[in-house]
Coordinates of C-alpha atoms in Angstrom, one line a residue:
Chain A
M1 CA 170.7 328.4 177.3
T2 CA 169.5 328.8 180.9
D3 CA 171.3 330.7 183.6
A4 CA 172.1 327.5 185.4
T5 CA 174.0 326.0 182.5
M6 CA 175.7 329.3 181.9
S7 CA 177.0 329.5 185.4
S8 CA 178.1 325.9 185.4
I9 CA 180.4 326.7 182.5
T10 CA 181.8 329.9 183.9
A11 CA 182.0 329.0 187.6
P12 CA 183.8 326.0 188.9
P13 CA 181.5 323.0 189.3
P14 CA 179.7 323.1 192.7
P15 CA 180.8 320.5 195.3
T16 CA 179.2 317.2 195.2
A17 CA 176.8 317.8 198.1
N18 CA 174.6 319.7 195.8
R19 CA 174.8 317.4 192.8
R20 CA 173.7 313.9 192.2
S21 CA 175.4 311.5 189.8
P22 CA 173.3 310.6 186.7
L23 CA 172.9 307.1 188.1
G24 CA 171.9 308.4 191.5
S25 CA 169.4 310.7 189.9
V26 CA 167.8 307.8 187.9
L27 CA 167.6 305.7 191.0
I28 CA 165.9 308.6 192.9
H29 CA 163.4 309.1 190.2
A30 CA 162.7 305.4 189.9
G31 CA 162.1 305.3 193.6
L32 CA 159.9 308.4 193.6
I33 CA 157.8 307.2 190.7
A34 CA 157.3 303.8 192.3
A35 CA 156.3 305.5 195.6
S36 CA 153.9 307.9 193.7
F37 CA 152.3 304.9 192.1
A38 CA 151.8 303.2 195.4
M39 CA 150.3 306.3 196.9
L40 CA 147.8 306.8 194.1
Y41 CA 147.0 303.1 193.4
P42 CA 144.2 302.8 196.0
L43 CA 142.6 306.0 194.7
L44 CA 142.9 305.0 191.1
W45 CA 141.6 301.6 191.9
M46 CA 138.5 303.1 193.5
V47 CA 137.8 305.3 190.5
S48 CA 138.2 302.4 188.2
A49 CA 136.0 300.2 190.4
S50 CA 133.3 302.8 190.2
V51 CA 133.0 302.4 186.4
R52 CA 133.5 298.7 186.1
P53 CA 130.7 296.2 185.5
E54 CA 129.6 294.9 188.9
D55 CA 130.9 291.3 188.6
E56 CA 134.4 292.6 187.7
I57 CA 135.1 294.8 190.7
F58 CA 136.9 292.4 193.0
S59 CA 138.2 290.0 190.5
S60 CA 140.7 292.5 189.1
T61 CA 143.7 294.2 190.6
T62 CA 144.4 296.1 187.4
L63 CA 143.4 299.7 187.0
W64 CA 142.1 299.6 183.5
P65 CA 138.4 298.5 183.3
S66 CA 137.5 296.2 180.4
S67 CA 134.5 298.3 179.7
V68 CA 133.3 301.6 181.1
D69 CA 129.9 301.6 182.6
F70 CA 128.3 304.4 184.7
A71 CA 125.4 302.2 186.0
S72 CA 127.0 302.2 189.4
Y73 CA 126.6 306.0 189.6
V74 CA 122.9 305.8 188.9
R75 CA 122.4 302.9 191.4
G76 CA 124.5 304.7 194.0
W77 CA 122.8 308.0 193.6
F78 CA 119.3 306.6 194.2
G79 CA 120.4 303.7 196.4
L80 CA 119.1 305.0 199.7
D81 CA 115.6 306.4 200.6
V82 CA 117.0 309.9 200.2
S83 CA 119.1 310.5 197.1
F84 CA 122.7 311.7 197.1
G85 CA 121.5 314.9 195.5
R86 CA 119.9 315.8 198.8
F87 CA 123.1 314.9 200.8
T88 CA 125.2 316.9 198.4
W89 CA 123.0 319.9 198.6
N90 CA 123.1 319.7 202.5
S91 CA 126.9 319.5 202.4
V92 CA 127.2 322.4 200.0
V93 CA 125.0 324.6 202.1
I94 CA 126.9 323.8 205.3
A95 CA 130.3 324.2 203.6
V96 CA 129.5 327.5 202.0
L97 CA 128.0 329.0 205.2
T98 CA 131.0 327.7 207.1
V99 CA 133.4 329.4 204.7
M100 CA 131.5 332.7 205.0
G101 CA 131.4 332.5 208.8
N102 CA 135.1 331.7 209.2
V103 CA 136.3 334.3 206.8
I104 CA 134.1 337.1 208.2
A105 CA 134.3 336.4 211.9
C106 CA 138.0 335.3 212.0
S107 CA 139.1 338.4 210.0
L108 CA 137.2 340.7 212.3
A109 CA 138.9 339.3 215.4
A110 CA 142.2 339.1 213.7
Y111 CA 142.0 342.8 212.7
A112 CA 141.3 343.7 216.3
F113 CA 144.2 341.6 217.6
A114 CA 146.7 342.7 214.9
R115 CA 145.9 346.4 214.6
L116 CA 143.6 348.0 217.2
R117 CA 144.6 349.0 220.7
F118 CA 142.2 348.3 223.6
A119 CA 142.4 347.4 227.2
G120 CA 142.9 343.7 227.7
R121 CA 144.0 343.0 224.1
N122 CA 147.0 340.9 225.1
F123 CA 144.9 339.0 227.6
W124 CA 142.3 338.1 225.1
F125 CA 144.9 337.2 222.5
A126 CA 146.4 334.7 225.0
M127 CA 143.0 333.3 225.7
M128 CA 142.5 332.9 221.9
L129 CA 145.8 331.0 221.6
G130 CA 144.7 328.9 224.6
T131 CA 141.5 327.8 222.9
M132 CA 143.6 326.3 220.1
M133 CA 145.2 323.9 222.6
I134 CA 142.0 322.6 224.0
P135 CA 140.7 319.4 222.3
Y136 CA 137.1 319.7 221.2
H137 CA 136.1 316.7 223.3
V138 CA 136.0 318.9 226.4
T139 CA 133.4 321.3 225.1
L140 CA 131.6 318.6 223.1
I141 CA 129.0 317.5 225.6
P142 CA 127.9 320.8 227.1
Q143 CA 127.7 322.2 223.5
Y144 CA 125.5 319.3 222.5
V145 CA 123.2 319.9 225.5
L146 CA 123.1 323.6 224.7
F147 CA 122.1 323.0 221.1
L148 CA 119.6 320.4 222.1
D149 CA 118.0 322.8 224.5
L150 CA 117.8 325.4 221.7
G151 CA 116.1 322.9 219.5
W152 CA 118.9 323.0 217.0
V153 CA 119.6 319.3 216.7
N154 CA 118.7 318.0 213.2
T155 CA 119.3 321.5 211.7
I156 CA 122.5 322.8 210.3
L157 CA 122.7 325.5 213.0
P158 CA 125.0 323.7 215.4
L159 CA 127.4 323.2 212.5
V160 CA 127.3 326.7 211.1
V161 CA 126.5 329.2 213.8
P162 CA 129.8 328.6 215.8
K163 CA 131.7 329.5 212.7
F164 CA 130.2 333.0 212.7
L165 CA 131.4 333.2 216.2
A166 CA 135.0 332.6 215.1
S167 CA 135.2 329.2 216.8
D168 CA 138.1 328.1 214.5
A169 CA 140.8 330.1 216.4
F170 CA 143.4 328.6 214.1
F171 CA 142.3 330.8 211.3
I172 CA 142.3 333.9 213.5
F173 CA 145.9 333.1 214.3
L174 CA 146.8 332.7 210.6
M175 CA 145.2 336.0 209.7
V176 CA 146.8 337.9 212.6
Q177 CA 150.2 336.7 211.3
F178 CA 149.4 338.0 207.9
F179 CA 147.8 341.3 208.9
R180 CA 150.9 342.1 210.9
G181 CA 152.9 341.9 207.7
I182 CA 150.9 344.6 206.0
P183 CA 152.7 348.0 206.1
R184 CA 151.4 350.1 208.9
E185 CA 151.9 353.3 206.8
L186 CA 148.8 352.4 204.9
D187 CA 146.4 352.5 207.9
E188 CA 148.2 355.6 209.2
A189 CA 147.7 357.4 205.9
A190 CA 144.1 356.3 205.9
M191 CA 143.6 357.6 209.4
M192 CA 145.0 360.9 208.4
D193 CA 142.4 361.1 205.8
G194 CA 139.7 360.5 208.4
C195 CA 139.0 356.8 208.0
G196 CA 137.8 354.9 211.0
P197 CA 138.8 351.4 211.9
W198 CA 135.9 349.9 210.1
R199 CA 136.8 351.5 206.8
I200 CA 140.5 350.6 207.2
Y201 CA 139.5 347.0 207.8
W202 CA 137.1 347.0 204.9
K203 CA 139.0 349.1 202.3
I204 CA 142.6 348.3 203.2
M205 CA 143.1 345.2 205.2
L206 CA 140.7 342.8 203.4
P207 CA 141.7 343.7 199.8
L208 CA 145.3 343.3 200.7
S209 CA 144.7 340.0 202.6
L210 CA 143.2 338.0 199.8
P211 CA 145.9 335.3 199.9
V212 CA 145.3 334.5 203.5
L213 CA 141.6 334.8 203.2
A214 CA 141.6 332.4 200.3
T215 CA 143.8 329.9 202.2
A216 CA 141.4 330.0 205.1
A217 CA 138.4 329.7 202.9
I218 CA 139.8 326.7 200.9
F219 CA 140.8 324.8 204.0
S220 CA 137.5 325.6 205.7
F221 CA 135.7 324.3 202.7
I222 CA 137.7 321.0 202.5
W223 CA 137.6 320.3 206.2
T224 CA 133.9 321.0 206.4
W225 CA 133.2 318.9 203.4
D226 CA 135.1 316.0 204.9
D227 CA 133.8 316.5 208.4
F228 CA 132.1 313.4 209.8
F229 CA 132.0 313.8 213.5
G230 CA 129.9 317.0 213.7
P231 CA 127.2 315.8 211.3
L232 CA 127.2 312.4 213.0
I233 CA 126.3 314.0 216.3
Y234 CA 123.9 316.7 215.2
L235 CA 122.1 315.3 212.2
N236 CA 119.9 312.2 212.8
D237 CA 117.2 312.8 210.2
M238 CA 118.2 311.4 206.9
N239 CA 116.9 314.4 205.1
T240 CA 119.5 316.6 206.8
Y241 CA 122.4 314.2 206.2
T242 CA 125.6 315.4 204.6
I243 CA 127.4 313.4 201.9
Q244 CA 129.7 311.9 204.5
L245 CA 126.8 310.6 206.6
G246 CA 125.1 309.4 203.4
L247 CA 128.2 307.3 202.5
R248 CA 128.4 305.8 206.0
T249 CA 124.7 304.8 205.8
F250 CA 125.4 303.3 202.4
V251 CA 128.2 301.1 204.0
D252 CA 125.8 300.0 206.7
S253 CA 122.8 299.2 204.6
S254 CA 124.6 297.6 201.6
S255 CA 126.9 295.3 203.6
T256 CA 126.0 292.5 201.2
S257 CA 125.7 294.0 197.7
D258 CA 126.3 297.2 196.0
W259 CA 130.0 297.9 196.1
G260 CA 129.9 299.6 192.7
G261 CA 127.4 302.1 193.9
L262 CA 129.4 302.7 197.1
F263 CA 132.6 303.3 195.2
A264 CA 130.8 305.5 192.7
M265 CA 129.4 307.7 195.5
S266 CA 132.8 307.7 197.4
T267 CA 134.5 308.9 194.2
L268 CA 131.9 311.6 193.7
S269 CA 132.4 312.8 197.3
L270 CA 136.1 313.3 196.7
V271 CA 135.6 315.3 193.5
P272 CA 135.2 318.8 195.0
V273 CA 138.2 318.3 197.3
F274 CA 140.2 317.0 194.3
F275 CA 139.4 320.1 192.2
F276 CA 140.2 322.5 195.1
F277 CA 143.5 320.7 195.4
L278 CA 144.1 320.9 191.6
F279 CA 143.4 324.6 191.4
F280 CA 144.8 325.9 194.7
Q281 CA 147.6 323.4 195.2
R282 CA 150.2 326.1 195.5
L283 CA 148.2 328.1 198.0
L284 CA 147.5 325.0 200.1
I285 CA 151.1 323.9 200.1
E286 CA 152.4 327.3 201.1
G287 CA 149.7 327.4 203.8
I288 CA 151.0 324.1 205.2
A289 CA 154.7 325.0 204.9
T290 CA 154.4 328.3 206.6
T291 CA 151.9 327.6 209.4
G292 CA 152.2 323.9 210.0
M293 CA 148.5 323.2 209.4
K294 CA 147.5 319.8 210.4
R295 CA 146.3 316.9 208.2
Chain B
M1 CA 155.2 344.3 218.8
A2 CA 156.5 347.9 219.1
A3 CA 154.9 348.7 215.8
V4 CA 151.6 347.4 217.0
Q5 CA 151.7 349.7 220.0
D6 CA 152.5 352.7 217.8
S7 CA 149.5 352.7 215.6
A8 CA 147.3 351.7 218.4
V9 CA 148.4 354.9 220.1
A10 CA 147.4 356.7 216.9
V11 CA 144.0 355.1 217.0
G12 CA 143.7 356.2 220.6
A13 CA 144.8 359.7 219.8
G14 CA 141.4 360.3 218.1
A15 CA 139.8 359.9 221.5
R16 CA 141.8 362.8 223.0
G17 CA 140.7 365.0 220.2
R18 CA 137.0 364.7 221.1
P19 CA 135.1 367.6 222.6
A20 CA 135.3 367.5 226.4
G21 CA 131.6 367.6 226.8
Q22 CA 131.1 363.9 225.9
G23 CA 132.1 362.7 229.3
R24 CA 134.3 359.9 230.6
F25 CA 132.3 357.0 229.2
A26 CA 132.3 358.3 225.7
A27 CA 136.0 358.9 225.9
I28 CA 136.7 355.3 227.1
W29 CA 134.3 354.0 224.5
T30 CA 136.0 355.8 221.6
R31 CA 139.4 354.6 222.8
H32 CA 138.6 350.9 223.4
G33 CA 135.2 350.4 221.9
A34 CA 136.3 349.7 218.3
G35 CA 138.5 346.8 219.4
Y36 CA 135.7 345.2 221.3
M37 CA 133.3 345.8 218.5
F38 CA 135.5 343.8 216.2
L39 CA 136.1 341.2 218.8
L40 CA 132.5 340.8 219.7
P41 CA 131.6 337.6 217.6
W42 CA 134.7 335.9 219.0
L43 CA 134.0 337.0 222.5
V44 CA 130.4 335.6 222.3
G45 CA 131.9 332.3 220.9
F46 CA 134.6 332.2 223.5
F47 CA 132.2 332.5 226.5
G48 CA 129.3 330.6 225.0
L49 CA 131.1 327.8 223.1
T50 CA 134.4 327.4 224.8
L51 CA 134.8 328.7 228.4
G52 CA 131.2 328.1 229.4
P53 CA 131.1 324.6 228.1
A54 CA 134.5 323.8 229.5
V55 CA 133.4 324.7 233.0
A56 CA 130.1 322.9 232.5
S57 CA 131.9 319.8 231.3
L58 CA 134.1 319.8 234.4
Y59 CA 131.0 320.0 236.5
L60 CA 129.2 317.3 234.5
S61 CA 132.2 315.0 235.0
F62 CA 131.3 314.8 238.7
T63 CA 127.7 313.9 237.9
S64 CA 125.5 311.2 236.5
F65 CA 123.6 312.7 233.6
D66 CA 121.5 311.0 230.9
L67 CA 120.2 314.1 229.1
I68 CA 116.6 313.5 230.3
R69 CA 116.8 313.9 234.1
S70 CA 118.9 316.8 235.4
P71 CA 122.5 316.0 236.4
E72 CA 123.0 314.2 239.7
W73 CA 126.1 314.9 241.7
V74 CA 128.1 311.7 242.3
G75 CA 131.4 313.2 243.5
T76 CA 134.5 311.4 242.1
A77 CA 132.6 308.2 241.3
N78 CA 133.1 308.5 237.5
Y79 CA 136.8 309.0 237.9
V80 CA 137.0 306.1 240.4
R81 CA 135.2 303.8 238.1
I82 CA 137.4 304.8 235.2
A83 CA 140.5 304.1 237.2
T84 CA 139.5 300.9 238.8
A85 CA 136.5 299.2 237.2
D86 CA 136.3 299.9 233.5
P87 CA 138.1 297.4 231.2
K88 CA 136.9 299.3 228.1
F89 CA 138.7 302.4 229.3
A90 CA 141.9 300.4 229.7
A91 CA 141.4 298.7 226.4
S92 CA 140.8 302.0 224.5
L93 CA 143.8 303.7 226.2
K94 CA 146.0 300.8 225.2
V95 CA 144.7 300.8 221.6
T96 CA 145.2 304.6 221.4
F97 CA 148.8 304.4 222.7
L98 CA 149.6 301.6 220.4
Y99 CA 148.2 303.6 217.5
V100 CA 150.2 306.7 218.5
V101 CA 153.4 304.7 219.0
L102 CA 153.1 302.8 215.7
S103 CA 151.7 305.4 213.4
V104 CA 153.6 308.6 214.3
P105 CA 157.2 307.3 214.0
F106 CA 156.5 305.5 210.7
K107 CA 154.7 308.6 209.3
L108 CA 157.4 310.9 210.3
A109 CA 160.1 308.6 209.0
F110 CA 158.4 308.4 205.6
A111 CA 157.8 312.1 205.5
L112 CA 161.5 312.8 206.3
L113 CA 162.8 310.3 203.8
V114 CA 160.7 311.6 200.9
A115 CA 161.4 315.2 201.8
I116 CA 165.1 314.5 201.7
L117 CA 164.8 312.7 198.3
L118 CA 162.8 315.7 197.0
D119 CA 164.9 318.4 198.6
R120 CA 167.7 319.2 196.3
G121 CA 167.7 319.4 192.5
V122 CA 165.0 316.8 191.8
K123 CA 163.2 317.6 188.5
G124 CA 159.5 317.6 188.8
L125 CA 159.5 318.4 192.5
T126 CA 156.1 320.1 192.3
V127 CA 154.5 317.1 190.7
Y128 CA 155.9 314.6 193.2
R129 CA 155.1 316.9 196.1
A130 CA 151.5 317.2 194.9
I131 CA 151.1 313.4 194.5
F132 CA 152.5 312.8 198.0
Y133 CA 150.3 315.4 199.6
L134 CA 147.0 314.4 197.9
P135 CA 146.2 311.5 200.3
S136 CA 146.6 313.8 203.3
L137 CA 144.0 316.1 202.0
L138 CA 141.5 313.4 201.1
G139 CA 142.4 311.3 204.2
G140 CA 139.8 312.5 206.7
S141 CA 136.9 311.6 204.6
V142 CA 134.5 308.7 204.9
A143 CA 135.2 307.7 201.3
I144 CA 138.8 306.9 202.1
A145 CA 137.9 304.9 205.2
V146 CA 135.4 303.0 203.2
L147 CA 138.0 302.3 200.5
W148 CA 140.5 301.2 203.1
R149 CA 137.9 298.8 204.6
Q150 CA 137.5 297.2 201.2
L151 CA 141.3 297.1 200.4
F152 CA 142.0 295.2 203.6
A153 CA 138.9 293.0 203.6
G154 CA 139.5 289.2 203.6
D155 CA 138.7 289.1 199.8
G156 CA 140.0 292.6 199.2
L157 CA 142.6 294.1 197.0
I158 CA 145.5 293.7 199.3
N159 CA 145.0 290.0 199.6
S160 CA 144.5 289.6 195.9
L161 CA 147.8 291.3 195.4
L162 CA 149.5 289.1 197.9
A163 CA 148.0 286.1 196.3
Q164 CA 149.8 286.9 193.1
F165 CA 153.0 286.3 195.1
G166 CA 151.6 283.1 196.6
I167 CA 151.0 284.7 200.0
E168 CA 147.7 284.0 201.7
G169 CA 146.8 287.1 203.6
P170 CA 144.7 287.1 206.8
S171 CA 141.4 288.9 207.0
W172 CA 143.0 292.1 208.2
I173 CA 139.9 293.9 209.4
S174 CA 138.3 291.1 211.3
H175 CA 141.4 289.8 213.1
P176 CA 142.1 291.5 216.4
D177 CA 145.9 291.1 215.9
Y178 CA 145.9 292.9 212.5
S179 CA 143.1 295.4 212.6
I180 CA 145.1 298.1 214.2
W181 CA 147.7 297.8 211.4
T182 CA 145.1 298.6 208.8
L183 CA 144.6 301.9 210.6
V184 CA 148.3 302.5 211.0
V185 CA 148.9 302.0 207.3
L186 CA 146.1 304.4 206.5
S187 CA 147.7 307.0 208.8
V188 CA 151.2 306.5 207.3
W189 CA 149.7 306.8 203.8
Q190 CA 148.9 310.4 204.8
F191 CA 152.4 311.6 205.5
G192 CA 152.0 314.6 203.1
S193 CA 151.6 317.5 205.5
P194 CA 154.6 316.7 207.7
M195 CA 156.6 316.1 204.5
I196 CA 155.8 319.6 203.3
I197 CA 156.9 321.0 206.6
F198 CA 160.1 319.0 206.5
L199 CA 160.7 320.3 203.0
A200 CA 160.3 323.9 204.2
G201 CA 162.7 323.1 207.0
L202 CA 165.3 321.5 204.8
R203 CA 165.3 324.7 202.6
Q204 CA 166.4 326.7 205.6
I205 CA 169.7 324.8 205.9
P206 CA 172.4 326.7 204.2
T207 CA 174.0 324.8 201.3
D208 CA 177.5 326.1 202.1
M209 CA 177.5 323.9 205.2
Y210 CA 177.3 320.8 203.0
E211 CA 179.9 322.2 200.7
A212 CA 182.3 322.8 203.5
A213 CA 181.6 319.3 204.9
S214 CA 182.1 317.6 201.6
L215 CA 185.4 319.5 201.0
D216 CA 186.5 318.1 204.4
G217 CA 185.6 314.6 203.0
A218 CA 182.5 313.9 205.0
S219 CA 180.4 311.2 203.5
K220 CA 176.8 311.7 202.6
F221 CA 175.7 309.7 205.5
R222 CA 177.9 311.6 207.9
Q223 CA 176.6 314.9 206.5
F224 CA 173.0 313.8 207.1
Y225 CA 173.8 312.7 210.6
K226 CA 175.9 315.7 211.6
I227 CA 174.3 318.5 209.7
T228 CA 170.8 317.7 208.4
L229 CA 169.4 315.9 211.4
P230 CA 170.6 318.3 214.1
L231 CA 169.5 321.4 212.2
L232 CA 166.2 319.8 211.5
T233 CA 165.4 318.9 215.1
P234 CA 163.1 321.9 215.7
V235 CA 161.0 320.8 212.7
I236 CA 161.1 317.2 213.8
F237 CA 159.9 318.3 217.2
F238 CA 157.1 320.4 215.8
N239 CA 155.9 317.6 213.5
A240 CA 156.1 315.0 216.3
V241 CA 154.0 317.0 218.7
V242 CA 151.4 318.0 216.1
Q243 CA 151.1 314.5 214.7
T244 CA 150.9 312.8 218.1
I245 CA 148.1 315.1 219.3
E246 CA 146.3 314.4 216.0
A247 CA 146.8 310.7 216.5
F248 CA 145.3 310.9 220.0
K249 CA 142.2 312.5 218.5
A250 CA 141.7 310.1 215.6
F251 CA 138.2 309.0 215.1
T252 CA 136.6 308.6 211.6
P253 CA 138.8 305.8 210.2
A254 CA 138.3 303.6 213.3
F255 CA 134.6 304.4 213.4
I256 CA 134.0 303.5 209.7
I257 CA 136.3 300.5 209.5
S258 CA 134.9 298.9 212.6
G259 CA 131.3 299.9 211.8
G260 CA 131.2 302.1 215.0
T261 CA 132.0 299.2 217.3
G262 CA 135.7 299.5 217.9
G263 CA 135.9 295.7 217.3
P264 CA 137.0 293.0 216.8
I265 CA 137.4 292.5 220.6
N266 CA 138.0 296.3 221.1
S267 CA 141.1 296.1 218.9
T268 CA 140.2 299.4 217.2
L269 CA 138.4 301.0 220.1
F270 CA 140.1 304.4 219.9
Y271 CA 139.8 306.6 222.9
T272 CA 137.6 309.1 221.1
L273 CA 135.4 306.2 219.8
Y274 CA 134.8 305.0 223.3
L275 CA 134.0 308.5 224.4
Y276 CA 131.5 308.8 221.6
Q277 CA 129.9 305.5 222.5
E278 CA 129.5 306.4 226.1
A279 CA 128.1 309.9 225.3
F280 CA 125.9 309.3 222.3
G281 CA 125.3 305.5 222.4
N282 CA 124.7 304.9 226.1
F283 CA 123.9 308.6 227.0
R284 CA 126.2 308.6 229.9
M285 CA 127.1 312.2 229.5
G286 CA 128.7 312.6 233.0
Y287 CA 130.9 309.6 232.5
A288 CA 131.9 310.8 229.0
S289 CA 132.8 314.2 230.4
A290 CA 135.1 312.6 232.8
L291 CA 136.7 310.6 229.9
A292 CA 137.1 313.9 228.0
W293 CA 138.9 315.5 230.9
I294 CA 141.2 312.5 231.2
L295 CA 142.1 312.8 227.5
V296 CA 142.9 316.5 228.0
L297 CA 145.1 315.5 231.0
I298 CA 146.9 312.9 228.9
I299 CA 147.5 315.2 226.0
G300 CA 148.6 318.0 228.3
L301 CA 151.0 315.7 230.1
F302 CA 152.4 314.4 226.9
T303 CA 152.9 318.0 225.5
A304 CA 154.5 319.2 228.7
F305 CA 156.8 316.1 228.7
S306 CA 157.8 316.7 225.1
F307 CA 158.7 320.3 225.8
L308 CA 160.7 319.4 228.9
T309 CA 162.7 316.7 227.1
S310 CA 163.1 318.8 223.9
R311 CA 165.8 320.9 225.5
Y312 CA 168.1 317.8 225.4
W313 CA 167.7 317.0 221.8
V314 CA 166.2 320.0 219.9
H315 CA 168.8 322.5 218.7
Y316 CA 167.9 326.1 218.1
D317 CA 170.2 328.5 216.4
D318 CA 171.0 330.7 219.3

């Protein structure tokens, strides 16, 4: 017998505010299940469309395909001049480097803001918060001109280098909040033992901050994987395309025919995000709930 | 904050312990240098990628610049043209406002409704929460926009479903009166992250307030109206501001669904899409910079307005 049932026997029943009648509870579940189905229906339909025989895709609103056929995946994968293997590889490289850049650069800055004392710290911290308010449209064009002059257009550098310069201030802010919660006695003891700030950062702060570093890494990965605007601007050569640009090209070039292939590639593009979601759901939801992350 | 100062003093204390012979510079360096070393990547990014470009963009907004020839100073001509002689600017502003006004309230209402249903004592909360959050996580991707385009096409899934009820749906995407609704529905579908923030907010409301109210005979509706809603106003305010700013910046769905045109008849020409077209389609970089600054101004004014009016309806504990 659980604690809850035990206490409901011994204690007087709690007032109704906290309880729902059995009928109310059934209604709520029915509503939630219907809503869940409506939420998932488009996604399930797309997955199912990707394994249907071509002629069946639009004729059916049901989710269960009459026969499962992976031909769409093969057609989709090789459907453009450059294969989706290339696009996927480009996306992976950009996403992995972005995660590394964000975690390294943002944690360095966050450590300085949270734990070190230096002239102008509060001023720079205010500036950092200020950059979070500025929409990226303002810096977009001069940044483009800068990267064009450097000869970086059509390389991954414009998408990756800024991350190593802690351009996602939001993650700095997240880490500062977390670092401030780590007991100060730990660094003080380390300092007594002769540790400098670098070793404190490396040996104490980072190992204790794995939850926030993981949250930042996972969101970095998902957002970069899904990013369309950055690659759209900086990558014009099909060999450098990310999976998002590949999909968009697929829509444009196959406006008449291959819906199966398009849905197959769309489904594939969602797989990494879906698995991250599956494995790190708790972390992601706590990240949202405590910090109000967008999206 | 006091704690931060304390250990910082301790870091600084090391400097005073140095041999005097190292001189003033070394002492200053030991005291402040570490902070700046750690901050170095961010500082380079701040000056090189944020502050510098922001200043440059303000300058460019007063020029005519096509990327090939150097920028030519035209004074306020860009802004004058935006204000007086650019129907596409007016159209894109209208579409964007319409999108904000339609999508944000619906999205927040759904998020709040579902959060309240999930709040207390629903079994399987984590499963429902995950299902409702999933679309928010996938939503920014091209795949979802592509899917949406197909769902709402003339012969797409939505119309097939409607046909089963004997309703003949319009071709949502290619009709200027309906195309914006396609995008609104897509945005509302992604109500997951405000929902999670609402759930966190609802958890903060002490249950004994409801117990006291129901002992006094207050109905569920009255409890919601008198307790839940007022105590939730800070969270509602936060969600509203964040979602509105996000809606102003929306780009990918409109780009994919309209094939980059913002059509039909500019009915999905989001402000950011117009800015993109001007900058990277027509290479009017100066004009696009002016458009960018106007967007900043609009978002800034909106945010300031929200904070000013919030004191009349947002209740904080103290």
